[in-house]
Short mmCIF file of C-alpha atoms and ligand atoms in Angstrom, two decimals:
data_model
loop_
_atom_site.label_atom_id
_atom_site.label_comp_id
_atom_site.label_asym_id
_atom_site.label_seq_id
_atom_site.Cartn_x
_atom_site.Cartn_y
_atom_site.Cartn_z
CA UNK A 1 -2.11 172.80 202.27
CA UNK A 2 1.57 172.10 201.59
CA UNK A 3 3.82 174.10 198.90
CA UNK A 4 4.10 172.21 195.90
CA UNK A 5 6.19 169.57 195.68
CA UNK A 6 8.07 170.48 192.48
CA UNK A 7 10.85 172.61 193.50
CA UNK A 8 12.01 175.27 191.34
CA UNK A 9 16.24 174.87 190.19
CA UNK A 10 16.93 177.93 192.89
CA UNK A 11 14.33 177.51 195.65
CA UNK A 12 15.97 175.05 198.62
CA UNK A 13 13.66 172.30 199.40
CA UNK A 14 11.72 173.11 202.64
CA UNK A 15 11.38 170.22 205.25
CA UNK A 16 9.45 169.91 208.36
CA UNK A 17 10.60 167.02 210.88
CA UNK A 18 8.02 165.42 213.33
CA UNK A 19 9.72 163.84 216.28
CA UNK A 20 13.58 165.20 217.97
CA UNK A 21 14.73 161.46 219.33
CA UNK A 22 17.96 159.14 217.87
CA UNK A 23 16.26 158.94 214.03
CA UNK A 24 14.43 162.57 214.18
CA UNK A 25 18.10 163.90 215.38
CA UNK A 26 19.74 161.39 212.09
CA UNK A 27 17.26 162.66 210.19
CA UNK A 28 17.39 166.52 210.77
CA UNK A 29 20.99 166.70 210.62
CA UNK A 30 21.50 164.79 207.32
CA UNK A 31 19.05 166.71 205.30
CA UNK A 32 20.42 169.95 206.85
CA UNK A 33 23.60 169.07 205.17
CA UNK A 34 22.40 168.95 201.92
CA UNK A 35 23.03 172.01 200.10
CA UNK A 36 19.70 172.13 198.45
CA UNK A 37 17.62 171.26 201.83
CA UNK A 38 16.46 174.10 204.54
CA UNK A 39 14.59 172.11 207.65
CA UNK A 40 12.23 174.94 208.31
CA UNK A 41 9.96 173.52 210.63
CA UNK A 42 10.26 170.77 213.92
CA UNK A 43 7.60 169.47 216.25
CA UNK A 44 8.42 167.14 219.37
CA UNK A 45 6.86 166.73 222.60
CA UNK A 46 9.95 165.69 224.54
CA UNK A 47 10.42 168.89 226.85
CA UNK A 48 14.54 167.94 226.49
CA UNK A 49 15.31 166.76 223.00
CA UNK A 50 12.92 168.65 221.57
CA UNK A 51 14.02 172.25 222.70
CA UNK A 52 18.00 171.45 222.10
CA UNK A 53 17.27 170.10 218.32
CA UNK A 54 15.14 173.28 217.60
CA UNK A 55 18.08 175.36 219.28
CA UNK A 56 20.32 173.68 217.22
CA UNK A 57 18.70 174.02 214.03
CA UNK A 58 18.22 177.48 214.55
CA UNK A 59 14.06 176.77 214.69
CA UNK A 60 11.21 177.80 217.00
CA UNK A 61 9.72 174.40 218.33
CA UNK A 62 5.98 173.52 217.29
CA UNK A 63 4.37 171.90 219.98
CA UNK A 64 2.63 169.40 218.06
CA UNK A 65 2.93 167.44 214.94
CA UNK A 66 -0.86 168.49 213.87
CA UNK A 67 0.21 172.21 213.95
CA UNK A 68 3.27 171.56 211.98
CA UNK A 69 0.83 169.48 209.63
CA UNK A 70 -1.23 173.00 209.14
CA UNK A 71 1.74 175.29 207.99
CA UNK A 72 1.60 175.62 203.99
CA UNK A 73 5.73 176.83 203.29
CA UNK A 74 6.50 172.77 203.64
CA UNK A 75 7.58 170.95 200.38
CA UNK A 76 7.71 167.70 202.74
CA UNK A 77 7.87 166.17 206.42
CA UNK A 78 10.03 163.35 207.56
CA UNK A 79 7.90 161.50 210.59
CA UNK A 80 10.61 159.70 213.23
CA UNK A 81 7.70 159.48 215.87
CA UNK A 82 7.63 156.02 217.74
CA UNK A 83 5.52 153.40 215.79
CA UNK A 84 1.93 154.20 217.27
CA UNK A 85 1.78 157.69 215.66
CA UNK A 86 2.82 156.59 211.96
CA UNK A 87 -0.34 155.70 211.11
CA UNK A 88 -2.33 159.27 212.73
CA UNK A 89 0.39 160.97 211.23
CA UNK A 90 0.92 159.67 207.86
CA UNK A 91 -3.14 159.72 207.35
CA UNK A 92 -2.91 163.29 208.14
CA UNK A 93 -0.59 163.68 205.73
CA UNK A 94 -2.60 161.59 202.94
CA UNK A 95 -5.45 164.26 203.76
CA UNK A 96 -3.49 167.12 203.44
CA UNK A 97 -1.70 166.12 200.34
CA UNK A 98 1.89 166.21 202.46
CA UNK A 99 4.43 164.58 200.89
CA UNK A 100 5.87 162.44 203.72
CA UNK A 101 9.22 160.35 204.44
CA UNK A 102 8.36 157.85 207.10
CA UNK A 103 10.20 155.64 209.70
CA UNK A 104 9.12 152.21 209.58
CA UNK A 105 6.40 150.29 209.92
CA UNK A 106 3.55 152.17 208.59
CA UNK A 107 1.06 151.83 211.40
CA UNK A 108 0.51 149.74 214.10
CA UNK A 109 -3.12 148.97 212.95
CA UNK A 110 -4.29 146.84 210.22
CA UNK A 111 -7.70 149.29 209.83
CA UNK A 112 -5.24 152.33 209.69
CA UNK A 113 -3.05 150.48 207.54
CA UNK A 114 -6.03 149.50 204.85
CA UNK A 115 -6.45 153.43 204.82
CA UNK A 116 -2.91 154.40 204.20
CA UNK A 117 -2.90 151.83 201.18
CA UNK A 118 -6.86 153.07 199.39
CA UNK A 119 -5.53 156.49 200.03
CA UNK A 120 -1.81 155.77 198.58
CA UNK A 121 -2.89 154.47 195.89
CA UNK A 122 -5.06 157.47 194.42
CA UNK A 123 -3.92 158.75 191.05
CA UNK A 124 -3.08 162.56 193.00
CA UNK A 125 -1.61 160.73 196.24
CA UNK A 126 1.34 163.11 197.95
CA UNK A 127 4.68 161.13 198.21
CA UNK A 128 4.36 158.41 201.07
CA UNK A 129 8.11 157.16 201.04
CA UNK A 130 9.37 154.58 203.80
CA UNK A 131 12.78 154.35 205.49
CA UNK A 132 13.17 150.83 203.71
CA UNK A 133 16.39 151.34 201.35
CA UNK A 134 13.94 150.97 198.18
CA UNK A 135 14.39 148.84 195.50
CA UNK A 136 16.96 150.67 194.03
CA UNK A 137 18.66 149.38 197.20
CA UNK A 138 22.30 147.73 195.52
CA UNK A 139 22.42 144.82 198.13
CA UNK A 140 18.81 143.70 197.26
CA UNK A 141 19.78 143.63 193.52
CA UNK A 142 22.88 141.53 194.30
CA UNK A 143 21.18 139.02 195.88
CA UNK A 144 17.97 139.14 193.15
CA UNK A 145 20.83 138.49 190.42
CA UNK A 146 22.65 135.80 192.32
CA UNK A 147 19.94 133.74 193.70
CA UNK A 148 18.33 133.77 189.62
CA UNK A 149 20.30 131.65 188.92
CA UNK A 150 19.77 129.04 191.51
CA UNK A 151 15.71 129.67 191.34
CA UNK A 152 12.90 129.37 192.08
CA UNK A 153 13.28 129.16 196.08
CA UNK A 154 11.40 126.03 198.10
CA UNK A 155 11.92 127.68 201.58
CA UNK A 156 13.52 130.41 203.38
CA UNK A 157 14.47 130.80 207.05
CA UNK A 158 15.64 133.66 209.53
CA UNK A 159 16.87 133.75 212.85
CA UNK A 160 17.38 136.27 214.91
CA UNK A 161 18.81 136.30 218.94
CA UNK A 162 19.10 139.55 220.27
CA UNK A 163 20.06 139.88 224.36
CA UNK A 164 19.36 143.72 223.77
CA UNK A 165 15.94 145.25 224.71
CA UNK A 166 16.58 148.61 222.26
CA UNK A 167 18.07 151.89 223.68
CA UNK A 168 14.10 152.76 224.83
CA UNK A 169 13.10 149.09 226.53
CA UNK A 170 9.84 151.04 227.84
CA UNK A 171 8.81 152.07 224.37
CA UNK A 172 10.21 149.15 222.18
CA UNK A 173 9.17 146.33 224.70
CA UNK A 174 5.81 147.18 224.76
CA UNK A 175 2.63 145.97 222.63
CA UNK A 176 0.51 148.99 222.45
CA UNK A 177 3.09 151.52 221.92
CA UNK A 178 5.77 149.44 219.29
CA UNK A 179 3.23 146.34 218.21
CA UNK A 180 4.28 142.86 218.25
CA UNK A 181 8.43 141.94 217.44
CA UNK A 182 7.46 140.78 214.00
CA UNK A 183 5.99 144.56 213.11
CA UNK A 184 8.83 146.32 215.07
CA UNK A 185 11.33 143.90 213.10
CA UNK A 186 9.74 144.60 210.17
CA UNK A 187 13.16 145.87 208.28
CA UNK A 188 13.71 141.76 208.50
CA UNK A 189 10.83 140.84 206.47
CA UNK A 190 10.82 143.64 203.82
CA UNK A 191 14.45 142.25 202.16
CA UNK A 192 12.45 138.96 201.49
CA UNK A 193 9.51 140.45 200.67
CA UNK A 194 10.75 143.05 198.28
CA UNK A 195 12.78 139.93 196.52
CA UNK A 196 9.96 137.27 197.05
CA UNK A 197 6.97 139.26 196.86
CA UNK A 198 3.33 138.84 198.72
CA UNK A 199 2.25 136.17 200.62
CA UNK A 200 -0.83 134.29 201.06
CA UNK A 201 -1.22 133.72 204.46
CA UNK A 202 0.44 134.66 208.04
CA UNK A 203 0.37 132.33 210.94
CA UNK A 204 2.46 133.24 214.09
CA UNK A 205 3.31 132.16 217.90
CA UNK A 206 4.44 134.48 220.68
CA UNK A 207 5.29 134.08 223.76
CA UNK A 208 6.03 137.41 226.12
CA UNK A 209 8.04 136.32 229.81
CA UNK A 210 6.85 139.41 232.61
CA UNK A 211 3.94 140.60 230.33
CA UNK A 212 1.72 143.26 232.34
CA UNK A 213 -1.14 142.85 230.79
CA UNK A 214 -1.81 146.93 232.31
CA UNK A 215 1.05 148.11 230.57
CA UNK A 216 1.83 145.85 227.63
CA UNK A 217 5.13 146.12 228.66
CA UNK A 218 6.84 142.87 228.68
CA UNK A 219 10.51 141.85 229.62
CA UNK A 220 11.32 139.05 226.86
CA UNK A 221 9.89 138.06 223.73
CA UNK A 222 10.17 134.78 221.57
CA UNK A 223 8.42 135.01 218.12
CA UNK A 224 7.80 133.04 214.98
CA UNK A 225 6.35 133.74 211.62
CA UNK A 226 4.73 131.49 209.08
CA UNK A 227 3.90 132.46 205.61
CA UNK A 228 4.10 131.32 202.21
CA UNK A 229 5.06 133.54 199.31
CA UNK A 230 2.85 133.85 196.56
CA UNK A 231 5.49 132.83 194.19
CA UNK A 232 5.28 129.21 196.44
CA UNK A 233 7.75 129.15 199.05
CA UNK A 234 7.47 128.92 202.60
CA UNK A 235 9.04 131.79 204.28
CA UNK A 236 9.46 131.44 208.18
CA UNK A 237 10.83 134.19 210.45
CA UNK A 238 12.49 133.39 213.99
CA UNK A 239 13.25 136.40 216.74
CA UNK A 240 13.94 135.93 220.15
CA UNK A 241 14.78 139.35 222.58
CA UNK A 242 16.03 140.33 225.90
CA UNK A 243 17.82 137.04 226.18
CA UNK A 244 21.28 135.77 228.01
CA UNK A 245 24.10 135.83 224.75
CA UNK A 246 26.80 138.13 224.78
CA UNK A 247 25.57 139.51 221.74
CA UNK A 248 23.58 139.06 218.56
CA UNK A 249 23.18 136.39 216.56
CA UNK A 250 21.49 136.13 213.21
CA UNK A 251 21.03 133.45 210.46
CA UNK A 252 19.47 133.03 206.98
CA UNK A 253 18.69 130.06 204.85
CA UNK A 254 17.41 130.01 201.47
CA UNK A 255 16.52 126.61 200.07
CA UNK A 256 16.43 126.97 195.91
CA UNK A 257 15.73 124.34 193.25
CA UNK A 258 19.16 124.22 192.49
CA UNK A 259 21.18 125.34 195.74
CA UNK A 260 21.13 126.58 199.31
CA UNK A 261 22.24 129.49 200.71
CA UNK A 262 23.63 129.67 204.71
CA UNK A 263 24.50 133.23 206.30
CA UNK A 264 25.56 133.45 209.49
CA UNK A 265 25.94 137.01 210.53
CA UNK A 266 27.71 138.21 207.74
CA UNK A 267 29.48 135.34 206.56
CA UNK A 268 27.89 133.21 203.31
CA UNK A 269 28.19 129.54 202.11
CA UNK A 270 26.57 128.15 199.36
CA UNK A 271 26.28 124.38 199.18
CA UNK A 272 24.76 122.48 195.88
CA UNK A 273 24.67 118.51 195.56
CA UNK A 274 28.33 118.00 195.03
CA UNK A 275 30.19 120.71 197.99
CA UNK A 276 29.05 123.48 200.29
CA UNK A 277 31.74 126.05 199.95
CA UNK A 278 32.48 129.75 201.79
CA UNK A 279 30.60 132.28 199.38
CA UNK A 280 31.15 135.46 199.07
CA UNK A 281 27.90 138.02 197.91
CA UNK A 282 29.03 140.42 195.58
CA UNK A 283 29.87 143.51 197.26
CA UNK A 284 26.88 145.78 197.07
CA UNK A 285 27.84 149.30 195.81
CA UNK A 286 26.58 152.42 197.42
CA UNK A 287 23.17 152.74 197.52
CA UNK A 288 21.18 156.08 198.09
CA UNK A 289 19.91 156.69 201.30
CA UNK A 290 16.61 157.45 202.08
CA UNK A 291 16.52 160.93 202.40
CA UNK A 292 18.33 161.24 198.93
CA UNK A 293 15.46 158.93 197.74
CA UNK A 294 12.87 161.73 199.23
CA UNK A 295 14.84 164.15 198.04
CA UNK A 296 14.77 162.89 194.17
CA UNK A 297 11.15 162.68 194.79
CA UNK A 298 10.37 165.95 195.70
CA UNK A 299 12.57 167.39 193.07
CA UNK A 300 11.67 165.31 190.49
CA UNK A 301 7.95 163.61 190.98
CA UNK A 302 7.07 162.93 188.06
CA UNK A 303 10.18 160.30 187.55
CA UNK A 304 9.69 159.01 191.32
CA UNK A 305 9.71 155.37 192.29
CA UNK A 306 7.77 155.88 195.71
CA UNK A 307 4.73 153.96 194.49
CA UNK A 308 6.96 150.64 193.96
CA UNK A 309 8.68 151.34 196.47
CA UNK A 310 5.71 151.91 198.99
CA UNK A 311 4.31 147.63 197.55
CA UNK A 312 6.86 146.09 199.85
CA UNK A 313 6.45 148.45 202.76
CA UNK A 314 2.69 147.77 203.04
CA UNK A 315 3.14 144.05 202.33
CA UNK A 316 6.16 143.34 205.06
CA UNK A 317 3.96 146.30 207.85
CA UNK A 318 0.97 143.61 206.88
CA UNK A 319 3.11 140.74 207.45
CA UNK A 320 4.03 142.31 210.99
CA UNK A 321 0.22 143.07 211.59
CA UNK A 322 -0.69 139.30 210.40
CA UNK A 323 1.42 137.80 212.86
CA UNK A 324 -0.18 139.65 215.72
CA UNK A 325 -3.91 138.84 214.45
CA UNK A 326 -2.50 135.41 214.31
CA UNK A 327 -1.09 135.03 217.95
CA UNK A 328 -4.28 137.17 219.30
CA UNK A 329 -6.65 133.69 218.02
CA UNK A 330 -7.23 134.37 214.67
CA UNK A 331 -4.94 131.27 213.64
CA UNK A 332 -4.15 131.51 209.61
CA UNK A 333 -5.01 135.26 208.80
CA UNK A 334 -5.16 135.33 204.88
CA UNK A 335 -3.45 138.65 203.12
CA UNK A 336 -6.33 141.02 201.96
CA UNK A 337 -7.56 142.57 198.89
CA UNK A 338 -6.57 145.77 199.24
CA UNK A 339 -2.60 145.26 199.70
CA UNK A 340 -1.43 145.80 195.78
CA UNK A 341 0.19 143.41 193.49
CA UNK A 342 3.10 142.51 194.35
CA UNK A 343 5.05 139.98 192.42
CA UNK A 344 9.03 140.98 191.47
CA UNK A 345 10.27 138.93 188.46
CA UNK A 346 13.83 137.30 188.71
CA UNK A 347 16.17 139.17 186.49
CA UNK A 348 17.07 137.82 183.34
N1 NAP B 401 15.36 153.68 209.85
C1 NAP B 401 16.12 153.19 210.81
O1 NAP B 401 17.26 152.77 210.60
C2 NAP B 401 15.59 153.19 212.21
C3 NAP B 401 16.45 152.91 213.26
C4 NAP B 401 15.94 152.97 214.53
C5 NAP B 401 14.58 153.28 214.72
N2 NAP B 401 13.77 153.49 213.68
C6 NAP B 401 12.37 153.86 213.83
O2 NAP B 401 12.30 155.27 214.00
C7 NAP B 401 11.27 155.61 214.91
C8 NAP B 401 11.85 156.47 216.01
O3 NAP B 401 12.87 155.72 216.65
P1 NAP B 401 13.90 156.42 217.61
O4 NAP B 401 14.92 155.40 217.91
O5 NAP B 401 14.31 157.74 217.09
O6 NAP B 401 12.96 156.61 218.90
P2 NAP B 401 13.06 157.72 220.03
O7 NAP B 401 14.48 158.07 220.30
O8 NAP B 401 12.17 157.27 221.14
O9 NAP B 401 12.40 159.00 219.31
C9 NAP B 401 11.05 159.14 219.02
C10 NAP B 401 10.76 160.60 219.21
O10 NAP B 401 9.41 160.95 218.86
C11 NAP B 401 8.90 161.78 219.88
N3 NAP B 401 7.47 161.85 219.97
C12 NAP B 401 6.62 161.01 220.62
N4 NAP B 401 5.36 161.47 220.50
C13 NAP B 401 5.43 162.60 219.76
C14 NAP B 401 4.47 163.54 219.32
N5 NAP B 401 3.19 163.41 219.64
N6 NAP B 401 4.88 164.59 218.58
C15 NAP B 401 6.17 164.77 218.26
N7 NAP B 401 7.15 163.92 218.70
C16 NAP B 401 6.76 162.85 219.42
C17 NAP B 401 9.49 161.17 221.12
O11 NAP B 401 9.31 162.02 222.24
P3 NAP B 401 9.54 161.45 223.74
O12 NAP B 401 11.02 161.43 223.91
O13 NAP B 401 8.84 162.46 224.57
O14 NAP B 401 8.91 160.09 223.76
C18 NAP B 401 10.92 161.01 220.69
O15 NAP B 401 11.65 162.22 220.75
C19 NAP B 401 10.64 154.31 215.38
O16 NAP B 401 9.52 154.02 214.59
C20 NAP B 401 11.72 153.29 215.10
O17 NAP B 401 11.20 152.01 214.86
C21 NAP B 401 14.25 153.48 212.42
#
């Protein structure tokens, strides 16, 4: 059983870490920054990483994450595992009443990821915070205040090209271990989702060039994603990886009543009946990241925002999960019960 969350004005917030690659390495060493933050506790497997971070943190290494999940002087964890231990880990963490900050996507099982949301949504649930930016996230609220006044949308449409296959190709190009491209990509559908809301139904195509079907591994991927929001547009989401370009490309479209938006990479147009002009968002300001998020949370839970933020997280990992379903011969998968209300009102 964990410490209690609420920390006291002199106590420093205690934090295990789970994982020592790129994002448990981020991780560890911008919470050990923070003045108010001592990581007490890491567990990795990786006989290399693993051993340096601990050195470096001044920490004996826990072999595993399940003995890390036993020790009670932990106010919170922060999971940076690769995707096939979020779910194990963060319903471990559910069970234990651990207050968690998570890499994204939740799980890489729909079953798992039914669990995480019943057990979430108890009245006594420990934090279960995502690496999402939150809707407190500055960019998002731009964009929900701009597009207002152009609503409601008819369609919306991404594209991404990526000739990259991730800085771990073995791990991210491979079913089992990372899920399908729309659940590892799932930081592309949680901006619409978190502005657009829930969906009713997911229909997706993939096709995977050098699949071993041993393995899972696979050398390219093309994917596409189907769904209509709740609020009745028809979202579709475009990814193709491991492919000859020199280097990424990415578009958006957003079709409103009363105008349409174009990015390409970063640059914005906005075109209504009369002109389609160069557009320029308004600059986002600083938004907090997410270990400040966790942070506030811990310190503060009875003001915390990790429940709304958490309705987008399990919408956009369900989104991911769809897709696969979809592709696997289940055609139209229609969004379940269980995933919470999720409908975010336009500003006024
Ligand atoms: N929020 C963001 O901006 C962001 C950016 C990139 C990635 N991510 C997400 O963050 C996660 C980690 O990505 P990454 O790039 O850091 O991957 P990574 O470099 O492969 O690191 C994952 C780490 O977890 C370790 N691990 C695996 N099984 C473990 C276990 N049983 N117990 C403890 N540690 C274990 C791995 O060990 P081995 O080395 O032995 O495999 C590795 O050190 C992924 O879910 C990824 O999608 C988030």
């Amino acid at each position: 059983m964990p410490a209690s969350p609420k920390k006291s004005a002199t106590k420093k917030i205690r934090i295990g870490i789970i994982g020592s690659g790129a994002m448990g390495r981020h991780r560890a060493t911008e919470l050990a920054r923070r003045p108010g933050v001592k990581v007490t506790a890491i567990s990795a497997r990786n006989p290399e990483t693993g051993p340096a971070l601990a050195r470096e943190l001044g920490l004996k290494l826990i072999p595993t994450w399940e003995k890390l999940l036993e020790r009670d002087d932990l106010d919170g964890v922060v999971n940076t595992t690769p995707n096939h231990l979020h779910g194990p880990i963060l319903r471990r963490c559910l069970e234990r009443d651990f207050p968690v900050l998570t890499e994204y996507p939740l799980t890489t099982s729909e079953k798992e990821l039914a669990a995480i949301a019943k057990a979430a949504a108890r009245r006594k649930a420990p934090i279960l915070r995502t690496t999402h930016p939150g809707l407190a996230d500055s960019s998002l609220r731009q964009r929900r205040k701009q597009f207002a006044a152009d609503g409601p949308l008819l369609l919306a449409h991404f594209l991404r090209l990526t000739p990259g296959r991730g800085a771990r190709p073995d791990v991210l190009f491979n079913l089992r271990l990372s899920g399908p491209p729309p659940l590892f990509f799932v930081y592309h559908l949680y901006p619409w989702v978190a502005l657009f809301g829930g969906v009713e139904w997911v229909q997706a195509g993939m096709a995977f060039p050098g699949l071993n079907t041993g393995t899972t591994a696979y050398e390219r991927f093309s994917a596409s994603v189907a769904a209509p929001f709740k609020q009745g547009a028809l979202a579709q989401w475009t990814w193709a990886g491991g492919i000859p370009l020199p280097g990424p490309e990415e578009s958006e479209r957003l079709v409103f009543e009363k105008a349409t938006y174009h990015r390409h990479n970063g640059d914005w147009k906005r075109a209504d009946r009369k002109a389609n002009q160069t557009f320029r968002m308004p600059p986002a300001k600083r938004s907090p990241a997410p270990e400040d998020l966790f942070l506030a949370d811990l310190a503060e839970p009875a003001s915390s925002t990790w429940r709304e933020d958490l309705a987008p997280a399990l919408w956009a990992t369900w989104i991911g999960l769809a897709a696969g379903k979809s592709h696997g011969g289940e055609g139209r998968v229609p969004s379940p019960s269980w995933l919470p209300d999720f409908n975010p009102a336009p500003p006024v």
